[in-house]
mmCIF file of C-alpha atoms in Angstrom:
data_model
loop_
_atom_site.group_PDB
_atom_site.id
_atom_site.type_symbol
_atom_site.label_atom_id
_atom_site.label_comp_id
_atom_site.label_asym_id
_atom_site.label_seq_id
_atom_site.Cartn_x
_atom_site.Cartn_y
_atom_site.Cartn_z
ATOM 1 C CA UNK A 152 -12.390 29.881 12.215
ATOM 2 C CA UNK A 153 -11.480 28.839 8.263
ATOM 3 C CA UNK A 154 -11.367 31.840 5.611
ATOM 4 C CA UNK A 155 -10.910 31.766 2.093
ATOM 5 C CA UNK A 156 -9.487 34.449 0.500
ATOM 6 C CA UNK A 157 -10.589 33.099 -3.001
ATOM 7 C CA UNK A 158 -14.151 33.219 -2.243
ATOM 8 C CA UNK A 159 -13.916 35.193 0.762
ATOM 9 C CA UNK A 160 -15.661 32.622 2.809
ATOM 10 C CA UNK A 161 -15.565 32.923 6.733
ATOM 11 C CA UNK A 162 -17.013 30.070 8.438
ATOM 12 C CA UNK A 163 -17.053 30.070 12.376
ATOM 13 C CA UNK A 164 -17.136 27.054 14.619
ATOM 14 C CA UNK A 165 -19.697 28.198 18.010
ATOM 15 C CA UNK A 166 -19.507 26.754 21.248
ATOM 16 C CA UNK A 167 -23.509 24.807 21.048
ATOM 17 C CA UNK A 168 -21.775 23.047 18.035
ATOM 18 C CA UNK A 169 -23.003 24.873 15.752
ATOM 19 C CA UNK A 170 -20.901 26.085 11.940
ATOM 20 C CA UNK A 171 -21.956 29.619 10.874
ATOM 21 C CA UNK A 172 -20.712 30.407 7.248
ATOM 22 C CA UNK A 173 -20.313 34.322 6.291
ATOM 23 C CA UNK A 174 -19.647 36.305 2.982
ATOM 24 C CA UNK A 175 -17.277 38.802 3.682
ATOM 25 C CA UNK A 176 -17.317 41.836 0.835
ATOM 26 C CA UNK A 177 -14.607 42.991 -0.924
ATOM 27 C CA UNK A 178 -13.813 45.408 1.488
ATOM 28 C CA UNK A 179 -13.602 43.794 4.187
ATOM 29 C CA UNK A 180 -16.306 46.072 5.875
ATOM 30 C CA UNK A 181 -19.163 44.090 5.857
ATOM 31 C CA UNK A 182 -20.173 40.130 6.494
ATOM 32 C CA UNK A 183 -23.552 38.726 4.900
ATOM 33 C CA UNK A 184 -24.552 35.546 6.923
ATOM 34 C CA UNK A 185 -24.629 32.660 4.611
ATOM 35 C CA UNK A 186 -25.335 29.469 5.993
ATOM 36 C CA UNK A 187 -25.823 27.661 9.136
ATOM 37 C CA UNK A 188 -24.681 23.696 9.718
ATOM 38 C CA UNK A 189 -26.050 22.016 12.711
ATOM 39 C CA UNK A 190 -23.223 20.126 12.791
ATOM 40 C CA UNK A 191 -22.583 19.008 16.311
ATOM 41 C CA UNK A 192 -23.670 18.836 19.934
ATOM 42 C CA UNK A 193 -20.794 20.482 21.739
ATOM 43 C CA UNK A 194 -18.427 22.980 21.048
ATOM 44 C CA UNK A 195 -16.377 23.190 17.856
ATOM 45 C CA UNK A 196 -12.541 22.883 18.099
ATOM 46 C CA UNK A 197 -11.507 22.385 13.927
ATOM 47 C CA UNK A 198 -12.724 24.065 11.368
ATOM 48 C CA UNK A 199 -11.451 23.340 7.689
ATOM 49 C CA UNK A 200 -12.910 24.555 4.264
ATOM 50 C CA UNK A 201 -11.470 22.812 1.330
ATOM 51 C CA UNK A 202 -12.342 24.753 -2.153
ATOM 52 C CA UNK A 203 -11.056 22.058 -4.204
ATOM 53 C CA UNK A 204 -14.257 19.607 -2.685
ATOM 54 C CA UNK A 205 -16.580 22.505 -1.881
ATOM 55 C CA UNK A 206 -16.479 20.527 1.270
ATOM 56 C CA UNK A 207 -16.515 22.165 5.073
ATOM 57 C CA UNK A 208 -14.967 19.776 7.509
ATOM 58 C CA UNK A 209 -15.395 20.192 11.629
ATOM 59 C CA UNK A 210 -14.549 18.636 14.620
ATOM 60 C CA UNK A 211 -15.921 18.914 18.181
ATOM 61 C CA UNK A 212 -15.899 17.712 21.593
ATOM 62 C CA UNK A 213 -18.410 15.329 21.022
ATOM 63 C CA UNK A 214 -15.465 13.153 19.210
ATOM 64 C CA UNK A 215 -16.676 13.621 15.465
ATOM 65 C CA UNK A 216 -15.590 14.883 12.737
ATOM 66 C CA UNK A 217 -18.054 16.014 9.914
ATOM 67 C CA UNK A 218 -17.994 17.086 6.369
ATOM 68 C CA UNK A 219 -20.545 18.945 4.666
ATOM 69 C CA UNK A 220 -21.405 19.906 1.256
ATOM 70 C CA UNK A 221 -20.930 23.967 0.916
ATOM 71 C CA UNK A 222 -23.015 24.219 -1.605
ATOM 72 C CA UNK A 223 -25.989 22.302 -1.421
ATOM 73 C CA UNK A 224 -25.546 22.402 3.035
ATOM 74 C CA UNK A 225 -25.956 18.994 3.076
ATOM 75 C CA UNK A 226 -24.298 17.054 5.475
ATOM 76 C CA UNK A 227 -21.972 14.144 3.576
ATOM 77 C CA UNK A 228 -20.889 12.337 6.241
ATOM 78 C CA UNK A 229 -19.534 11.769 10.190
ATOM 79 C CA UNK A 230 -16.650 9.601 11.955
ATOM 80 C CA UNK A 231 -16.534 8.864 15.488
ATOM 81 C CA UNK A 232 -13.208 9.770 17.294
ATOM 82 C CA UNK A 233 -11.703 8.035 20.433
ATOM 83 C CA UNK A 234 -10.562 11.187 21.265
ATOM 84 C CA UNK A 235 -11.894 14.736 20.728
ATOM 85 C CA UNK A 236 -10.290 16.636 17.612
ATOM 86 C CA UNK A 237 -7.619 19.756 18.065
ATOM 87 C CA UNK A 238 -6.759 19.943 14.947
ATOM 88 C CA UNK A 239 -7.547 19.233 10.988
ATOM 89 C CA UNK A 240 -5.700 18.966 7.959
ATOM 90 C CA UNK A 241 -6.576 18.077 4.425
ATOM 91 C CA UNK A 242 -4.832 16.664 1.031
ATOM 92 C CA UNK A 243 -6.694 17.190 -2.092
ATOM 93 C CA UNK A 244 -5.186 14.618 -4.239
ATOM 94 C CA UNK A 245 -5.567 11.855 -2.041
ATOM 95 C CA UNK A 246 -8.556 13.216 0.258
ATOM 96 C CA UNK A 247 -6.883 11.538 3.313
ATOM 97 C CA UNK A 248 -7.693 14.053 6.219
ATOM 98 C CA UNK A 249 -5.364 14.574 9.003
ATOM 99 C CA UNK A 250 -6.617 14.520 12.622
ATOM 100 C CA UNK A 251 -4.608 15.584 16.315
ATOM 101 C CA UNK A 252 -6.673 14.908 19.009
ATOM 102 C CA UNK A 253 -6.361 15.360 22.965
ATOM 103 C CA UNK A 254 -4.752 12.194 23.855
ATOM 104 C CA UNK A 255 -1.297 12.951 21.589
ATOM 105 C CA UNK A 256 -2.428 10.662 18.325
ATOM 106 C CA UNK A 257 -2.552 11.734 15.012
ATOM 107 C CA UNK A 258 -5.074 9.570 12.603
ATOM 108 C CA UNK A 259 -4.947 9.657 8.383
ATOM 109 C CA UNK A 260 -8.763 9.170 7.227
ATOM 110 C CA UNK A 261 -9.884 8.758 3.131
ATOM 111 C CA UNK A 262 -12.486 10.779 3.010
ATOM 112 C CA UNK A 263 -14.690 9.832 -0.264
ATOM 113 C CA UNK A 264 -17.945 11.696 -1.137
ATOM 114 C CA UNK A 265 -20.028 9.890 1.781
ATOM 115 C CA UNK A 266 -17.662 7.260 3.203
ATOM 116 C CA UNK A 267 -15.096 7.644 5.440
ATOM 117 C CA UNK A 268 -11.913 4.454 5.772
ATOM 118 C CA UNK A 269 -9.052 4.470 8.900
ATOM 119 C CA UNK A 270 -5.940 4.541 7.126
ATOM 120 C CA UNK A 271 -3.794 4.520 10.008
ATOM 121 C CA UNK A 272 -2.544 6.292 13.214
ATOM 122 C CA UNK A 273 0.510 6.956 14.584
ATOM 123 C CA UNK A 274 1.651 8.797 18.414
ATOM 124 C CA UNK A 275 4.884 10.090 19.037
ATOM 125 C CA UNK A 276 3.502 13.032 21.229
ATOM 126 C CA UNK A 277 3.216 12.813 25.368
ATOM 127 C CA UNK A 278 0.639 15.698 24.966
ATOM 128 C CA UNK A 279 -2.396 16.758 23.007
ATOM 129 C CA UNK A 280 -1.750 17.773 19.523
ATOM 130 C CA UNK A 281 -2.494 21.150 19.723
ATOM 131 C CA UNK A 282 -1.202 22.366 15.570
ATOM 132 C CA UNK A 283 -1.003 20.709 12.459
ATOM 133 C CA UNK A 284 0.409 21.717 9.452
ATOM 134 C CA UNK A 285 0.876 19.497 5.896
ATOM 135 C CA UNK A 286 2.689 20.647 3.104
ATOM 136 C CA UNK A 287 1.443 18.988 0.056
ATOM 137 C CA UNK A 288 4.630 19.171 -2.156
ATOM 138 C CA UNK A 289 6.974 17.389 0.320
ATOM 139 C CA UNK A 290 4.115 15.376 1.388
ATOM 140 C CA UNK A 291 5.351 16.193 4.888
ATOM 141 C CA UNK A 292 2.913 16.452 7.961
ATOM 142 C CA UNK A 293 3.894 18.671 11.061
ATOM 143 C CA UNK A 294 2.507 18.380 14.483
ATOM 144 C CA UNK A 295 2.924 20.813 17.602
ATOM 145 C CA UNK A 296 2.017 19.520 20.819
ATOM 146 C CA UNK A 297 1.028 20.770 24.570
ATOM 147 C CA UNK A 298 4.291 18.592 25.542
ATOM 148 C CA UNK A 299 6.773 21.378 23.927
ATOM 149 C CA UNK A 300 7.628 19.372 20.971
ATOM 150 C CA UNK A 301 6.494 19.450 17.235
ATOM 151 C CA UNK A 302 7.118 15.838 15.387
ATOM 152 C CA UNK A 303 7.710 15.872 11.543
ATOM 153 C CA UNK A 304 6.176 12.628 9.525
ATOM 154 C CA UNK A 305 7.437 12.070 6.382
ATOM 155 C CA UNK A 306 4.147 10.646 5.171
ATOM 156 C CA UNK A 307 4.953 10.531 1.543
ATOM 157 C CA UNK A 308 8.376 8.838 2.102
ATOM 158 C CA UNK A 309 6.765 5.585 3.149
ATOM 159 C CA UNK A 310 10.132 5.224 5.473
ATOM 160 C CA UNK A 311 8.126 5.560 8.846
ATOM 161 C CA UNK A 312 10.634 9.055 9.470
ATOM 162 C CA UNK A 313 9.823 10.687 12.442
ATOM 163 C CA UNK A 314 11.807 13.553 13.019
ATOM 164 C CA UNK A 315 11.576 15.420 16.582
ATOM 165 C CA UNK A 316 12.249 19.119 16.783
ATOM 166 C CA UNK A 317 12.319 20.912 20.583
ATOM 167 C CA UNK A 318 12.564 24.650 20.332
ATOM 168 C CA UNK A 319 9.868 25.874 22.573
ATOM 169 C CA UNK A 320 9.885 26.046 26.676
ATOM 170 C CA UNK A 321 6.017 25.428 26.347
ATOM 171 C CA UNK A 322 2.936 24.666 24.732
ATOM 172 C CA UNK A 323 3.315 25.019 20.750
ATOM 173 C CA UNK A 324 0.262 26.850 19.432
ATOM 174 C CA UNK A 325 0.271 27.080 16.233
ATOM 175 C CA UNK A 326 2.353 25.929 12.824
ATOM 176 C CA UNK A 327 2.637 26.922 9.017
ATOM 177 C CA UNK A 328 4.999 26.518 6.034
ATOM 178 C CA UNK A 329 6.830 28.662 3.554
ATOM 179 C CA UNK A 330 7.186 26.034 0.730
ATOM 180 C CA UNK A 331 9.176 28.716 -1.559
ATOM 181 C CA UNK A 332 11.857 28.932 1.174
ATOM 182 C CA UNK A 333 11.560 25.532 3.063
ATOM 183 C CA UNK A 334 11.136 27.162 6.078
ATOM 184 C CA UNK A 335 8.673 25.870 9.364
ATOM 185 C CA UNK A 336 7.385 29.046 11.482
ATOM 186 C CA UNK A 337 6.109 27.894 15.069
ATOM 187 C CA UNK A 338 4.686 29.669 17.862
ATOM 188 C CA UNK A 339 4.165 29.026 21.419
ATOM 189 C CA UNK A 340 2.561 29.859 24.545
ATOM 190 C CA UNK A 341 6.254 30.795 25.669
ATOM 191 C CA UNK A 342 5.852 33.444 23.114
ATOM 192 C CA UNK A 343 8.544 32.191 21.119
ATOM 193 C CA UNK A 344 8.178 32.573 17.264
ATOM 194 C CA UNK A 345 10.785 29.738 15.537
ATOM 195 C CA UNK A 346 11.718 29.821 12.010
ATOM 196 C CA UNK A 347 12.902 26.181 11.228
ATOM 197 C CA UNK A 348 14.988 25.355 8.407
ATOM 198 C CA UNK A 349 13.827 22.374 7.003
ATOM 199 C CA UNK A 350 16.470 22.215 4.238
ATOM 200 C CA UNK A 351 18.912 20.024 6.319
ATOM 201 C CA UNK A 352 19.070 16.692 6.436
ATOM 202 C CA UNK A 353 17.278 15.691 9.885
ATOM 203 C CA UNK A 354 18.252 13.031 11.850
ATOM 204 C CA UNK A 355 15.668 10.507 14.303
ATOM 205 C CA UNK A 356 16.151 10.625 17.223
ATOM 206 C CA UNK A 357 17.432 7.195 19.023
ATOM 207 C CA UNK A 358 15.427 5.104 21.120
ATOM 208 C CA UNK A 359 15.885 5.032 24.510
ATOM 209 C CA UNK A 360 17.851 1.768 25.257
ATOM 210 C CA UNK A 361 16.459 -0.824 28.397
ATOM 211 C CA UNK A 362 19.819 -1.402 31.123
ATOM 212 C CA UNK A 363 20.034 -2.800 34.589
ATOM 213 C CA UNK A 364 22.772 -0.498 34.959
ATOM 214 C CA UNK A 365 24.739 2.154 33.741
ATOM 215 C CA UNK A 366 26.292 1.065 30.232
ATOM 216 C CA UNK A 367 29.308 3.047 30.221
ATOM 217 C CA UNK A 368 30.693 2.200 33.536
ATOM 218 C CA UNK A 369 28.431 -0.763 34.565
ATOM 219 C CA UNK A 370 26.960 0.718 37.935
ATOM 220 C CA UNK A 371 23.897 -0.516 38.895
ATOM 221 C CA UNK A 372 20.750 1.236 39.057
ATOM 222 C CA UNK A 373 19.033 1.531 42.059
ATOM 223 C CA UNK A 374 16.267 -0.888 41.090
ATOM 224 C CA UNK A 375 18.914 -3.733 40.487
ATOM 225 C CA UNK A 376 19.284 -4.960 44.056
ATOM 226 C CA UNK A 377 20.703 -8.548 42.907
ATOM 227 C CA UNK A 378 24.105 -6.524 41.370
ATOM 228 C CA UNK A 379 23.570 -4.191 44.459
ATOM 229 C CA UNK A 380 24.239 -6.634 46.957
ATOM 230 C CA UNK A 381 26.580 -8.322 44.864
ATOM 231 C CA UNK A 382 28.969 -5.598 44.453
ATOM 232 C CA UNK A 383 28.050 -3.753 47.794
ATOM 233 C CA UNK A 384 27.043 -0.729 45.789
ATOM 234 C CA UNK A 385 24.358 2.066 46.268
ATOM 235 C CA UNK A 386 22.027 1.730 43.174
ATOM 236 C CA UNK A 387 22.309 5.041 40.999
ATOM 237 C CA UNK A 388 19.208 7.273 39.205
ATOM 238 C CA UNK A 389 18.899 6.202 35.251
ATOM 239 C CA UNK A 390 19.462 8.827 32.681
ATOM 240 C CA UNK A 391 19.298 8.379 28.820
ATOM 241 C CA UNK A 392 21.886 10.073 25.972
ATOM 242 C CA UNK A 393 20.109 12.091 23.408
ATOM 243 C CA UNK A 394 22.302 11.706 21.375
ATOM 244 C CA UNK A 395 23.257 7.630 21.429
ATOM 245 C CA UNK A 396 20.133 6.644 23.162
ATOM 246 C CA UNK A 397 22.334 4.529 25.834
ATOM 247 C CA UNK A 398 21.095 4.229 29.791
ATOM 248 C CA UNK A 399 23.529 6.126 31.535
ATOM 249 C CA UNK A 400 24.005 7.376 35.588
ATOM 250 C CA UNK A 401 24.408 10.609 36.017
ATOM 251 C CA UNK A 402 28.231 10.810 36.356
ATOM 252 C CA UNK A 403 28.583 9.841 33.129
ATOM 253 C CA UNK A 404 26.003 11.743 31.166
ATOM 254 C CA UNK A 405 27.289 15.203 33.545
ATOM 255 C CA UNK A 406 27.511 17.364 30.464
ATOM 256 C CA UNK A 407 24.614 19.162 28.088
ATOM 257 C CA UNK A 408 25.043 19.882 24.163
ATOM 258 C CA UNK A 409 22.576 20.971 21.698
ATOM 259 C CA UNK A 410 22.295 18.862 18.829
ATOM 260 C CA UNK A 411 20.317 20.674 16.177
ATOM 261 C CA UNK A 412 20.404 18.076 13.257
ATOM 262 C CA UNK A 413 18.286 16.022 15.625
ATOM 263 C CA UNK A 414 16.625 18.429 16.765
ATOM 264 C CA UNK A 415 17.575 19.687 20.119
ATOM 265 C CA UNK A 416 18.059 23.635 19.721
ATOM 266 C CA UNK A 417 18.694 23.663 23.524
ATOM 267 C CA UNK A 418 21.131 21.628 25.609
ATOM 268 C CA UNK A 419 20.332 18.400 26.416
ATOM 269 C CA UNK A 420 21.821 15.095 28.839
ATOM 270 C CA UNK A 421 24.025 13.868 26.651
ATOM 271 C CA UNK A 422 26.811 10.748 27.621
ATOM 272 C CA UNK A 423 30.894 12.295 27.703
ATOM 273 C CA UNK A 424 31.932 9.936 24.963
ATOM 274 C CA UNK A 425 28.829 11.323 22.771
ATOM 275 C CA UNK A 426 29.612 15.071 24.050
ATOM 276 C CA UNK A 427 33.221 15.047 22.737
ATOM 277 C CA UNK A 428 32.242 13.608 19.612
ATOM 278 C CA UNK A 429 29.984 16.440 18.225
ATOM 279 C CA UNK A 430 31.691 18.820 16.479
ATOM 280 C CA UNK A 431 31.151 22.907 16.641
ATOM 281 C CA UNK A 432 30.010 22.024 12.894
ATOM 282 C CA UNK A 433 27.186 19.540 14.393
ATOM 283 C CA UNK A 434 26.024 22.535 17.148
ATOM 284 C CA UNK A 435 25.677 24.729 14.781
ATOM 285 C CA UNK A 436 22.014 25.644 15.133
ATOM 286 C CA UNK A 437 19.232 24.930 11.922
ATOM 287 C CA UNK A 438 16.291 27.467 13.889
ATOM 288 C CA UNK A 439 16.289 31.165 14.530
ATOM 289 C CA UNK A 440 14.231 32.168 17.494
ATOM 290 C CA UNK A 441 12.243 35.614 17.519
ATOM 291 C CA UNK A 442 10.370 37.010 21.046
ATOM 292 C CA UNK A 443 6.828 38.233 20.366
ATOM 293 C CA UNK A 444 6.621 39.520 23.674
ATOM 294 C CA UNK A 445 3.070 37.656 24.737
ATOM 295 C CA UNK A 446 2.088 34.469 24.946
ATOM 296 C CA UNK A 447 1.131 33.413 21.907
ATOM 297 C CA UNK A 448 -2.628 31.795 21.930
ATOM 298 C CA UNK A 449 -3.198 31.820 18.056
ATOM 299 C CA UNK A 450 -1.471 32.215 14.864
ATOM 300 C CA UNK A 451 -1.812 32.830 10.920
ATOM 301 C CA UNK A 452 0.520 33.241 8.061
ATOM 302 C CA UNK A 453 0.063 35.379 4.776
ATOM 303 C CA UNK A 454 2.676 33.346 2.309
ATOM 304 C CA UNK A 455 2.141 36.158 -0.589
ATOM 305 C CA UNK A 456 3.616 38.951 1.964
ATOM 306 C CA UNK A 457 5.198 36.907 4.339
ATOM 307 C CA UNK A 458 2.973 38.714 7.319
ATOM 308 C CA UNK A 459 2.351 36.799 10.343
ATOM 309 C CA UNK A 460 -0.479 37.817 12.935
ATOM 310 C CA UNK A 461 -0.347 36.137 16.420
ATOM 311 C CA UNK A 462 -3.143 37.092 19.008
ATOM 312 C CA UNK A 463 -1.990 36.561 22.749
ATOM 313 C CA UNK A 464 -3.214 36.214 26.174
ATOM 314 C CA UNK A 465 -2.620 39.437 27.106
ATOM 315 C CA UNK A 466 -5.399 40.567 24.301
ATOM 316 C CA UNK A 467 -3.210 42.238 21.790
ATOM 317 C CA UNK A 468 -2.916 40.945 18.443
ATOM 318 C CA UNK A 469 0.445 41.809 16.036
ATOM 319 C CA UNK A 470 1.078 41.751 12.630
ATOM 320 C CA UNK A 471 4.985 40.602 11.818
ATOM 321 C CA UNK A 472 6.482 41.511 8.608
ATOM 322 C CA UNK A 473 8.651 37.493 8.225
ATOM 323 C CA UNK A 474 10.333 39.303 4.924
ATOM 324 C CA UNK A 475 13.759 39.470 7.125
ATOM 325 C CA UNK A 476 13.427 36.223 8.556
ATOM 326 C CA UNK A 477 11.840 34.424 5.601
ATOM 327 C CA UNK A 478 14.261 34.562 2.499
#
């Protein structure tokens, strides 16, 4: 569903692919059916009004995208997808649109008034993107994933940043962004509710560095049977630092640490040399974590009060006041 408090537009996505658009009245007691868009042959997954464009954009498992006219109900224009769409997002002043789908990827489109152009795309995800969020001022886009993670692209950088932020034990289900306080609110299927600050300076996280053995105290690893044989040794499991990005055995990557700044709010495998070197300074964490107490299946955030709602699996849906958490 999209809903526009401005014109109080509702507009539903339907499982036969289908868009219904309703007027909701002023009181919220009544909706007045206002258009229907045979938009697509399978169910819906994105829905996305833009008031800026009059434009209703949608996505389904039939791997398109569409974008209609809302006032005339014309359709403008389709794109095929390789994948099929979880989730939209939109920029007025450039009309690039913003596309997760299933297989992890993330695509930038130009959308013109019947054209569309591939700008680029871009995976850092193992899983489906299953949230986006842009915020147009930092020209920042988010992206939560079935993998755990959410990624943050600095898009309007033009430095290729990719910063990598794990504070969830499952899938993330929704993200949105309090520009006035810099502040990232995600929720999960774990039914954790994390308020990110995003006023730190970030850090990438390193690549994960290619070794025959271990390269802090030169063991091989078990698939290097020339250095095996050679130094009569049993070949040892590969790990990876999180922090240095080196190809370590397990002896010497034995310890955990949280490293906030590049994103790990948990511990993580990091090497002994690396572990010693952050300071309590550099563990201090950038996220406060809230329990909602179900797993979390959708979200939505009011900015002007700071409410959340989150609707769960269990049925229930709650409305958070953020004002103690959001400041």
């Amino acid at each position: 569903m999209s809903f526009n408090p401005e014109t109080r537009r509702l507009s539903v996505g339907m499982d036969n692919g289908v868009v219904l658009d309703f007027i909701v009245s002023e009181d919220y007691n009544k909706i007045t059916p206002a258009h229907t868009y045979q938009a697509h042959g399978s169910r819906v997954t994105a829905v996305l009004f833009v008031l800026e464009m009059e434009w209703l954009l949608t996505a389904a498992q039939d791997r398109s995208i569409c974008w209609h006219c809302t006032e005339s109900g014309q359709l403008l224009g389709t794109h095929r997808t390789a994948a099929w769409v979880t989730g939209l997002q939109f920029d007025v002043e450039t009309r690039h649109v913003f596309v997760g789908d299933q297989s992890g990827q993330v695509t930038i489109l130009k959308l013109d008034q019947n054209t569309c152009s591939l700008v680029t795309t871009f995976k850092g995800h193992t899983g489906s993107v299953t949230a986006l969020c842009w915020d147009a001022m930092q020209r920042v886009l988010f992206s939560g994933s079935s993998d755990h993670s959410i990624i943050m692209w600095d898009i309007g950088g033009r430095k290729g940043t990719a910063i990598e932020m794990q504070g969830h034990n499952d899938r993330v289900q929704g993200l949105c962004y309090a520009p006035h306080t810099r502040q990232l609110i995600s929720c999960g299927s774990d039914g954790g509710i994390v308020i990110w600050d995003m006023e730190v300076e970030r850090q990438e996280t390193p690549e994960w560095l290619d070794s025959d053995s271990c390269q802090k105290c030169e063991q091989p690893f078990f698939w290097n049977f020339k250095q095996m044989w050679d130094s009569k040794k049993i070949g040892l499991r590969q790990h990876h630092c999180r922090r240095c990005g080196q190809a370590v055995c397990g002896k010497c990557s034995s310890r955990r640490s949280t490293i906030p700044l590049m994103g790990f709010e948990f511990p993580v495998r990091v090497c002994d040399s690396c572990c010693d070197s952050i300071t309590e300074q550099e563990r201090a964490p950038t996220a406060t974590f809230h329990d909602s107490k179900h797993g979390i299946v959708h979200m939505h955030y009011e900015p002007t009060r700071s409410w959340l709602l989150t609707s769960g699996t269990d049925r229930v849906v709650k409305l958070w006041d953020m004002n103690p958490v959001i400041s």
